[in-house]
mmCIF file of C-alpha atoms and ligand atoms in Angstrom:
data_model
loop_
_atom_site.group_PDB
_atom_site.id
_atom_site.type_symbol
_atom_site.label_atom_id
_atom_site.label_comp_id
_atom_site.label_asym_id
_atom_site.label_seq_id
_atom_site.Cartn_x
_atom_site.Cartn_y
_atom_site.Cartn_z
ATOM 1 C CA MET A 1 2.304 -11.762 21.038
ATOM 2 C CA LYS A 2 1.880 -15.244 19.638
ATOM 3 C CA GLY A 3 -1.587 -14.497 18.261
ATOM 4 C CA LEU A 4 -0.322 -11.627 16.114
ATOM 5 C CA VAL A 5 2.437 -13.736 14.519
ATOM 6 C CA LYS A 6 -0.069 -16.434 13.659
ATOM 7 C CA SER A 7 -2.359 -13.917 11.928
ATOM 8 C CA LEU A 8 0.411 -12.552 9.827
ATOM 9 C CA ASN A 9 1.388 -16.028 8.674
ATOM 10 C CA ASN A 10 -2.163 -16.675 7.669
ATOM 11 C CA ILE A 11 -2.739 -13.693 5.349
ATOM 12 C CA LYS A 12 -4.315 -14.922 2.119
ATOM 13 C CA GLY A 13 -6.035 -13.511 -0.934
ATOM 14 C CA THR A 14 -9.368 -13.646 0.944
ATOM 15 C CA THR A 15 -8.118 -11.886 4.103
ATOM 16 C CA ARG A 16 -10.158 -8.798 5.006
ATOM 17 C CA VAL A 17 -8.328 -5.728 6.239
ATOM 18 C CA CYS A 18 -9.310 -3.488 9.144
ATOM 19 C CA GLY A 19 -7.248 -0.758 10.729
ATOM 20 C CA LEU A 20 -6.814 2.262 12.877
ATOM 21 C CA ILE A 21 -6.505 5.818 11.526
ATOM 22 C CA GLY A 22 -5.114 8.509 13.742
ATOM 23 C CA ASN A 23 -1.845 10.338 14.413
ATOM 24 C CA PRO A 24 0.240 8.995 16.092
ATOM 25 C CA VAL A 25 -0.804 5.353 15.836
ATOM 26 C CA GLY A 26 2.442 3.407 16.448
ATOM 27 C CA HIS A 27 1.767 2.899 20.203
ATOM 28 C CA SER A 28 -1.686 1.442 19.663
ATOM 29 C CA ILE A 29 -2.725 -1.795 21.382
ATOM 30 C CA SER A 30 -5.686 -2.202 18.945
ATOM 31 C CA PRO A 31 -3.738 -4.542 16.545
ATOM 32 C CA VAL A 32 -3.239 -6.955 19.517
ATOM 33 C CA ILE A 33 -6.996 -6.844 20.328
ATOM 34 C CA HIS A 34 -8.236 -7.478 16.792
ATOM 35 C CA ASN A 35 -5.598 -9.910 15.527
ATOM 36 C CA THR A 36 -5.959 -11.975 18.733
ATOM 37 C CA LEU A 37 -9.742 -11.993 18.272
ATOM 38 C CA ALA A 38 -9.453 -12.944 14.612
ATOM 39 C CA ASP A 39 -7.150 -15.861 15.558
ATOM 40 C CA LEU A 40 -9.312 -17.049 18.447
ATOM 41 C CA MET A 41 -12.485 -16.873 16.429
ATOM 42 C CA GLY A 42 -11.072 -18.243 13.214
ATOM 43 C CA ILE A 43 -12.008 -15.094 11.277
ATOM 44 C CA ASP A 44 -9.979 -14.311 8.133
ATOM 45 C CA LEU A 45 -9.089 -10.718 9.067
ATOM 46 C CA VAL A 46 -5.990 -8.702 9.674
ATOM 47 C CA TYR A 47 -5.703 -5.376 11.499
ATOM 48 C CA THR A 48 -2.989 -2.765 11.235
ATOM 49 C CA THR A 49 -2.556 1.006 11.755
ATOM 50 C CA PHE A 50 -2.649 3.886 9.272
ATOM 51 C CA LYS A 51 -1.068 7.191 10.239
ATOM 52 C CA VAL A 52 -3.269 9.890 8.658
ATOM 53 C CA GLU A 53 -2.418 13.659 8.533
ATOM 54 C CA ASP A 54 -5.133 16.225 9.407
ATOM 55 C CA ASP A 55 -5.697 17.241 5.764
ATOM 56 C CA GLN A 56 -6.004 13.612 4.564
ATOM 57 C CA VAL A 57 -8.975 12.376 6.624
ATOM 58 C CA GLU A 58 -11.490 12.547 3.761
ATOM 59 C CA ALA A 59 -9.069 10.880 1.352
ATOM 60 C CA ALA A 60 -8.319 8.172 3.959
ATOM 61 C CA VAL A 61 -12.046 7.357 4.499
ATOM 62 C CA LYS A 62 -12.836 7.377 0.759
ATOM 63 C CA GLY A 63 -9.674 5.414 -0.059
ATOM 64 C CA ALA A 64 -10.429 2.830 2.595
ATOM 65 C CA TYR A 65 -13.906 2.338 1.118
ATOM 66 C CA ALA A 66 -12.461 2.049 -2.416
ATOM 67 C CA LEU A 67 -9.998 -0.582 -1.220
ATOM 68 C CA ASP A 68 -12.845 -2.603 0.298
ATOM 69 C CA ILE A 69 -11.525 -2.198 3.801
ATOM 70 C CA LEU A 70 -14.061 -3.827 6.152
ATOM 71 C CA GLY A 71 -13.858 -1.429 9.050
ATOM 72 C CA MET A 72 -11.732 1.207 10.692
ATOM 73 C CA ASN A 73 -11.125 2.535 14.150
ATOM 74 C CA VAL A 74 -10.454 6.197 14.521
ATOM 75 C CA THR A 75 -8.321 7.779 17.217
ATOM 76 C CA VAL A 76 -6.946 11.194 18.170
ATOM 77 C CA PRO A 77 -7.023 13.686 16.486
ATOM 78 C CA HIS A 78 -9.621 12.550 13.911
ATOM 79 C CA LYS A 79 -12.669 11.419 15.982
ATOM 80 C CA GLN A 80 -14.641 14.579 15.168
ATOM 81 C CA ALA A 81 -13.254 15.297 11.647
ATOM 82 C CA VAL A 82 -14.123 11.857 10.370
ATOM 83 C CA MET A 83 -17.860 12.511 11.021
ATOM 84 C CA GLY A 84 -18.002 14.773 7.987
ATOM 85 C CA TYR A 85 -17.204 11.919 5.585
ATOM 86 C CA LEU A 86 -19.615 9.161 6.659
ATOM 87 C CA LYS A 87 -22.697 7.711 5.063
ATOM 88 C CA GLU A 88 -24.492 7.316 8.402
ATOM 89 C CA ILE A 89 -23.822 7.996 12.083
ATOM 90 C CA ASP A 90 -25.223 6.059 15.056
ATOM 91 C CA PRO A 91 -27.469 8.435 17.089
ATOM 92 C CA LEU A 92 -25.486 8.086 20.349
ATOM 93 C CA ALA A 93 -22.187 8.759 18.481
ATOM 94 C CA GLU A 94 -23.840 11.783 16.789
ATOM 95 C CA ALA A 95 -25.021 13.147 20.141
ATOM 96 C CA ILE A 96 -21.549 12.638 21.682
ATOM 97 C CA GLY A 97 -19.936 14.290 18.716
ATOM 98 C CA ALA A 98 -17.185 11.683 18.322
ATOM 99 C CA VAL A 99 -16.797 8.528 16.277
ATOM 100 C CA ASN A 100 -14.139 5.858 16.891
ATOM 101 C CA THR A 101 -15.480 3.011 14.680
ATOM 102 C CA LEU A 102 -16.414 2.894 11.001
ATOM 103 C CA ALA A 103 -18.345 -0.039 9.657
ATOM 104 C CA ARG A 104 -18.815 -0.606 5.932
ATOM 105 C CA VAL A 105 -22.342 -0.077 4.658
ATOM 106 C CA ASP A 106 -23.688 0.438 1.094
ATOM 107 C CA GLY A 107 -21.919 3.460 -0.346
ATOM 108 C CA GLY A 108 -19.603 4.363 2.549
ATOM 109 C CA TYR A 109 -19.100 3.824 6.281
ATOM 110 C CA LYS A 110 -21.415 4.087 9.303
ATOM 111 C CA GLY A 111 -19.889 5.744 12.376
ATOM 112 C CA TYR A 112 -20.229 4.464 15.926
ATOM 113 C CA ASN A 113 -18.714 5.366 19.292
ATOM 114 C CA THR A 114 -17.601 2.077 20.769
ATOM 115 C CA ASP A 115 -15.446 3.894 23.389
ATOM 116 C CA ILE A 116 -18.594 4.491 25.240
ATOM 117 C CA LEU A 117 -20.048 1.009 24.526
ATOM 118 C CA GLY A 118 -16.778 -0.284 25.945
ATOM 119 C CA LEU A 119 -17.241 1.574 29.173
ATOM 120 C CA ALA A 120 -20.876 0.453 29.389
ATOM 121 C CA ARG A 121 -19.748 -3.169 28.985
ATOM 122 C CA GLU A 122 -16.963 -2.746 31.645
ATOM 123 C CA LEU A 123 -19.496 -1.338 34.089
ATOM 124 C CA GLU A 124 -21.922 -4.199 33.392
ATOM 125 C CA GLU A 125 -19.226 -6.797 33.860
ATOM 126 C CA GLU A 126 -18.111 -5.265 37.151
ATOM 127 C CA ASN A 127 -21.710 -4.886 38.346
ATOM 128 C CA VAL A 128 -21.433 -1.039 38.537
ATOM 129 C CA CYS A 129 -24.967 0.009 37.834
ATOM 130 C CA ILE A 130 -25.734 3.418 36.228
ATOM 131 C CA LYS A 131 -29.485 2.994 36.143
ATOM 132 C CA ASP A 132 -31.235 4.816 38.988
ATOM 133 C CA ASN A 133 -27.929 5.724 40.610
ATOM 134 C CA PRO A 134 -26.258 9.106 41.064
ATOM 135 C CA VAL A 135 -23.086 9.549 38.968
ATOM 136 C CA LEU A 136 -20.127 11.881 39.450
ATOM 137 C CA ILE A 137 -18.009 12.528 36.367
ATOM 138 C CA ILE A 138 -14.651 13.972 37.254
ATOM 139 C CA GLY A 139 -13.286 16.075 34.354
ATOM 140 C CA ALA A 140 -14.974 17.759 31.397
ATOM 141 C CA GLY A 141 -12.961 16.785 28.298
ATOM 142 C CA GLY A 142 -14.081 14.584 25.371
ATOM 143 C CA ALA A 143 -14.266 11.396 27.429
ATOM 144 C CA ALA A 144 -16.380 13.093 30.119
ATOM 145 C CA ARG A 145 -18.792 14.418 27.547
ATOM 146 C CA ALA A 146 -19.278 10.932 26.055
ATOM 147 C CA ILE A 147 -19.738 9.446 29.491
ATOM 148 C CA ALA A 148 -22.367 12.080 30.418
ATOM 149 C CA PHE A 149 -24.393 11.028 27.343
ATOM 150 C CA LEU A 150 -23.994 7.410 28.297
ATOM 151 C CA CYS A 151 -25.268 8.104 31.858
ATOM 152 C CA ALA A 152 -28.285 9.990 30.546
ATOM 153 C CA SER A 153 -29.066 7.231 28.024
ATOM 154 C CA ARG A 154 -28.755 4.533 30.745
ATOM 155 C CA GLY A 155 -31.113 6.232 33.261
ATOM 156 C CA ALA A 156 -28.765 7.621 35.914
ATOM 157 C CA SER A 157 -30.758 9.341 38.697
ATOM 158 C CA SER A 158 -28.426 12.322 38.578
ATOM 159 C CA VAL A 159 -25.171 13.260 36.822
ATOM 160 C CA THR A 160 -22.732 15.802 38.319
ATOM 161 C CA VAL A 161 -19.772 16.900 36.211
ATOM 162 C CA ILE A 162 -16.884 18.153 38.367
ATOM 163 C CA ASN A 163 -14.178 20.210 36.701
ATOM 164 C CA ARG A 164 -11.414 22.726 37.451
ATOM 165 C CA THR A 165 -12.781 24.884 34.610
ATOM 166 C CA VAL A 166 -16.454 24.847 35.511
ATOM 167 C CA GLU A 167 -17.560 26.432 32.173
ATOM 168 C CA LYS A 168 -16.474 23.236 30.389
ATOM 169 C CA ALA A 169 -18.604 21.148 32.775
ATOM 170 C CA GLN A 170 -21.512 23.578 32.100
ATOM 171 C CA ASN A 171 -21.076 23.019 28.368
ATOM 172 C CA ILE A 172 -21.422 19.280 28.805
ATOM 173 C CA ALA A 173 -24.469 19.695 31.084
ATOM 174 C CA GLY A 174 -26.085 22.011 28.520
ATOM 175 C CA ALA A 175 -25.400 19.621 25.627
ATOM 176 C CA VAL A 176 -26.791 16.542 27.397
ATOM 177 C CA ASN A 177 -29.779 18.241 28.969
ATOM 178 C CA GLY A 178 -30.576 19.938 25.683
ATOM 179 C CA TYR A 179 -30.287 16.695 23.700
ATOM 180 C CA TYR A 180 -32.548 14.702 25.956
ATOM 181 C CA GLY A 181 -34.829 17.614 26.968
ATOM 182 C CA ILE A 182 -34.185 16.936 30.668
ATOM 183 C CA ASP A 183 -32.587 18.601 33.653
ATOM 184 C CA LEU A 184 -30.384 15.728 34.712
ATOM 185 C CA VAL A 185 -26.754 16.921 34.444
ATOM 186 C CA LYS A 186 -25.291 19.662 36.604
ATOM 187 C CA ALA A 187 -21.868 21.220 36.637
ATOM 188 C CA VAL A 188 -19.817 21.967 39.767
ATOM 189 C CA SER A 189 -16.327 23.179 40.637
ATOM 190 C CA ILE A 190 -13.906 21.044 42.575
ATOM 191 C CA ASP A 191 -14.645 23.070 45.759
ATOM 192 C CA GLN A 192 -18.367 22.622 45.328
ATOM 193 C CA ALA A 193 -17.855 18.863 44.840
ATOM 194 C CA LEU A 194 -16.483 18.639 48.364
ATOM 195 C CA ASP A 195 -19.919 19.833 49.706
ATOM 196 C CA LEU A 196 -22.034 17.403 47.728
ATOM 197 C CA LYS A 197 -24.907 15.796 49.644
ATOM 198 C CA GLY A 198 -25.835 12.129 49.438
ATOM 199 C CA ASP A 199 -23.870 8.920 49.049
ATOM 200 C CA GLY A 200 -23.599 5.821 46.891
ATOM 201 C CA TYR A 201 -22.333 7.785 43.937
ATOM 202 C CA VAL A 202 -20.735 6.018 40.951
ATOM 203 C CA ALA A 203 -17.610 8.148 40.371
ATOM 204 C CA ILE A 204 -15.911 8.083 36.962
ATOM 205 C CA GLN A 205 -12.483 9.718 36.771
ATOM 206 C CA THR A 206 -11.755 11.026 33.275
ATOM 207 C CA THR A 207 -8.914 13.561 33.741
ATOM 208 C CA SER A 208 -5.264 12.941 32.938
ATOM 209 C CA VAL A 209 -4.353 13.637 36.587
ATOM 210 C CA GLY A 210 -2.772 10.432 37.937
ATOM 211 C CA LEU A 211 -1.605 9.232 34.532
ATOM 212 C CA TYR A 212 1.934 7.853 34.331
ATOM 213 C CA PRO A 213 4.406 9.298 35.376
ATOM 214 C CA ASP A 214 2.229 11.459 37.678
ATOM 215 C CA VAL A 215 1.175 8.308 39.488
ATOM 216 C CA ASP A 216 0.798 9.708 43.038
ATOM 217 C CA ASN A 217 -1.529 12.469 41.954
ATOM 218 C CA VAL A 218 -5.295 12.631 42.118
ATOM 219 C CA LEU A 219 -7.578 15.529 41.243
ATOM 220 C CA ILE A 220 -9.619 15.474 44.473
ATOM 221 C CA LYS A 221 -7.359 14.871 47.466
ATOM 222 C CA ASP A 222 -9.917 15.222 50.311
ATOM 223 C CA GLU A 223 -10.656 11.652 51.458
ATOM 224 C CA ASN A 224 -14.057 12.714 52.787
ATOM 225 C CA PHE A 225 -15.160 13.164 49.196
ATOM 226 C CA TYR A 226 -14.635 9.434 48.574
ATOM 227 C CA ARG A 227 -16.879 8.475 51.500
ATOM 228 C CA LYS A 228 -19.847 9.513 49.341
ATOM 229 C CA VAL A 229 -18.704 7.225 46.513
ATOM 230 C CA GLY A 230 -20.081 3.652 46.255
ATOM 231 C CA ALA A 231 -17.909 2.504 43.377
ATOM 232 C CA GLY A 232 -15.351 4.119 41.107
ATOM 233 C CA VAL A 233 -13.877 3.743 37.639
ATOM 234 C CA ASP A 234 -10.746 5.560 36.467
ATOM 235 C CA ILE A 235 -10.462 5.517 32.682
ATOM 236 C CA ILE A 236 -6.693 5.621 33.091
ATOM 237 C CA TYR A 237 -4.977 2.174 32.850
ATOM 238 C CA ASN A 238 -1.352 3.271 33.194
ATOM 239 C CA PRO A 239 -0.674 2.869 36.097
ATOM 240 C CA TYR A 240 -2.850 -0.242 36.510
ATOM 241 C CA THR A 241 -3.932 0.966 39.983
ATOM 242 C CA THR A 242 -4.202 4.747 40.130
ATOM 243 C CA ARG A 243 -4.156 6.902 43.235
ATOM 244 C CA PHE A 244 -7.911 7.472 42.748
ATOM 245 C CA MET A 245 -8.475 3.674 42.842
ATOM 246 C CA LYS A 246 -6.173 3.290 45.863
ATOM 247 C CA ILE A 247 -8.090 5.835 47.938
ATOM 248 C CA LEU A 248 -11.353 4.037 47.187
ATOM 249 C CA GLY A 249 -9.736 0.664 47.898
ATOM 250 C CA GLU A 250 -8.511 1.883 51.296
ATOM 251 C CA GLN A 251 -12.182 2.738 52.084
ATOM 252 C CA GLY A 252 -13.253 -0.741 51.032
ATOM 253 C CA LYS A 253 -14.930 0.484 47.849
ATOM 254 C CA PRO A 254 -14.675 -1.308 44.499
ATOM 255 C CA ALA A 255 -12.603 0.605 41.953
ATOM 256 C CA TYR A 256 -11.677 -0.315 38.389
ATOM 257 C CA ASN A 257 -9.219 1.023 35.819
ATOM 258 C CA GLY A 258 -9.877 1.732 32.161
ATOM 259 C CA LEU A 259 -8.211 -1.327 30.619
ATOM 260 C CA LYS A 260 -11.511 -3.202 30.182
ATOM 261 C CA MET A 261 -13.035 -0.105 28.549
ATOM 262 C CA LEU A 262 -10.184 -0.315 26.021
ATOM 263 C CA LEU A 263 -10.731 -4.040 25.593
ATOM 264 C CA TYR A 264 -14.463 -3.737 25.118
ATOM 265 C CA GLN A 265 -14.330 -0.798 22.726
ATOM 266 C CA GLY A 266 -12.303 -3.121 20.494
ATOM 267 C CA VAL A 267 -14.599 -6.097 21.103
ATOM 268 C CA ALA A 268 -17.648 -3.977 20.195
ATOM 269 C CA ALA A 269 -15.992 -2.787 16.944
ATOM 270 C CA PHE A 270 -14.982 -6.341 16.090
ATOM 271 C CA GLU A 271 -18.553 -7.538 16.657
ATOM 272 C CA ILE A 272 -19.992 -4.803 14.468
ATOM 273 C CA TRP A 273 -17.552 -5.543 11.620
ATOM 274 C CA ASN A 274 -17.947 -9.288 11.686
ATOM 275 C CA ASN A 275 -21.606 -9.507 12.750
ATOM 276 C CA CYS A 276 -20.571 -11.841 15.561
ATOM 277 C CA SER A 277 -20.711 -12.066 19.316
ATOM 278 C CA VAL A 278 -17.491 -12.351 21.386
ATOM 279 C CA SER A 279 -17.953 -14.517 24.494
ATOM 280 C CA LYS A 280 -16.677 -13.505 27.972
ATOM 281 C CA ASP A 281 -14.107 -16.281 27.737
ATOM 282 C CA MET A 282 -12.722 -14.924 24.435
ATOM 283 C CA ALA A 283 -12.706 -11.398 25.803
ATOM 284 C CA ASP A 284 -10.789 -12.615 28.885
ATOM 285 C CA ARG A 285 -8.194 -14.225 26.645
ATOM 286 C CA VAL A 286 -7.798 -10.994 24.646
ATOM 287 C CA TYR A 287 -7.439 -9.090 27.933
ATOM 288 C CA GLU A 288 -4.534 -11.357 28.885
ATOM 289 C CA SER A 289 -2.872 -10.776 25.476
ATOM 290 C CA MET A 290 -3.235 -6.967 25.987
ATOM 291 C CA LYS A 291 -1.700 -7.174 29.444
ATOM 292 C CA GLU A 292 1.192 -9.282 28.088
ATOM 293 C CA ALA A 293 1.800 -6.844 25.228
ATOM 294 C CA MET A 294 1.713 -3.907 27.628
ATOM 295 C CA GLY A 295 4.023 -5.610 30.146
ATOM 296 C CA ILE A 296 1.351 -5.574 32.919
ATOM 297 C CA ASN A 297 1.858 -8.354 35.460
ATOM 298 C CA GLU A 298 -0.947 -7.466 37.944
HETATM 299 P P1 ATR B 1 -10.122 13.905 26.967
HETATM 300 O O1 ATR B 1 -10.619 14.452 25.689
HETATM 301 O O2 ATR B 1 -9.171 12.722 26.853
HETATM 302 O O3 ATR B 1 -11.221 13.603 27.935
HETATM 303 P P2 ATR B 1 -9.133 16.568 27.615
HETATM 304 O O4 ATR B 1 -10.114 17.158 26.678
HETATM 305 O O5 ATR B 1 -7.715 16.920 27.457
HETATM 306 O O6 ATR B 1 -9.175 14.947 27.629
HETATM 307 O O7 ATR B 1 -9.628 16.892 29.108
HETATM 308 C C1 ATR B 1 -8.772 16.732 30.168
HETATM 309 C C2 ATR B 1 -9.550 16.953 31.491
HETATM 310 O O8 ATR B 1 -8.617 16.780 32.536
HETATM 311 C C3 ATR B 1 -10.187 18.324 31.643
HETATM 312 O O9 ATR B 1 -11.333 18.152 32.424
HETATM 313 C C4 ATR B 1 -9.094 19.064 32.416
HETATM 314 O O10 ATR B 1 -9.567 20.114 33.223
HETATM 315 P P3 ATR B 1 -9.761 21.593 32.584
HETATM 316 O O11 ATR B 1 -10.995 21.494 31.717
HETATM 317 O O12 ATR B 1 -9.946 22.482 33.759
HETATM 318 O O13 ATR B 1 -8.524 21.895 31.785
HETATM 319 C C5 ATR B 1 -8.633 17.957 33.301
HETATM 320 N N1 ATR B 1 -7.249 18.212 33.813
HETATM 321 C C6 ATR B 1 -6.126 17.872 33.224
HETATM 322 N N2 ATR B 1 -5.070 18.224 33.967
HETATM 323 C C7 ATR B 1 -5.570 18.819 35.098
HETATM 324 C C8 ATR B 1 -4.973 19.376 36.271
HETATM 325 N N3 ATR B 1 -3.679 19.392 36.468
HETATM 326 N N4 ATR B 1 -5.798 19.824 37.223
HETATM 327 C C9 ATR B 1 -7.145 19.824 37.064
HETATM 328 N N5 ATR B 1 -7.757 19.295 35.993
HETATM 329 C C10 ATR B 1 -6.975 18.795 34.998
#
């Protein structure tokens, strides 16, 4: 982590501070993303983590503002709670109901959801097109909800949320359809998903099934399901190639993990804080630093 060491040696009286609030935060890769970006772009900024207890979220946000902290990322378990203490909230983040980035504005912070901007940028980079395409979202947790809003906002031709607990998928469908006043999102059980008609689906895997150490597992095992998929994204990045991605790969379909989503959620936050634009070349270099820090050799 050469970049990180260089940043720490360069801290001066003018250095702006950004950081991550959450609990726990010690495992976070975000310091590598932001300190590498600051080094590469010659921006006088340092990024660290702040462990914040549940009953201290308001104090943390107000204290950060008082200390002139430029921007914050927010992670589990505070992505909803933080919304109560902001000056403004970006409409997509408001609709999703989760904020992971705070940017300093007059009198407080404005909240954004760059997790979802990160996924959008990964999809763009990999030429996985949401617009006018049918999308399958596997899972119905917080990530799935955000992705359903993204798909509706980017003009997917249909969105099907597949979940073991179908009521949770129905909640997401109701929230997105209600917000946009459309009938785009539908909810199905895993069994019903096996009978879906059509092909060329963009499938986005959002469950924790397949996450290390459960690396040989996948939520939908029937390989016929994957014949209807044109391209897939698994938001898991540990392992680097999940079982979900392997099945698609064996069928000659493109499949991507969630590491670029993680990269680009950071890049998007950095761009908002510093009012700058991070080039593809810079982003690629940050991606290499992340992989090095995480011990990924693929
Ligand atoms: P996040 O907020 O990160 O998206 P979450 O809210 O914990 O995560 O949601 C996890 C998702 O993984 C849910 O869709 C969950 O299914 P249920 O809603 O039925 O619980 C799904 N999931 C996790 N483990 C699962 C398993 N062993 N089998 C089927 N689904 C599973």
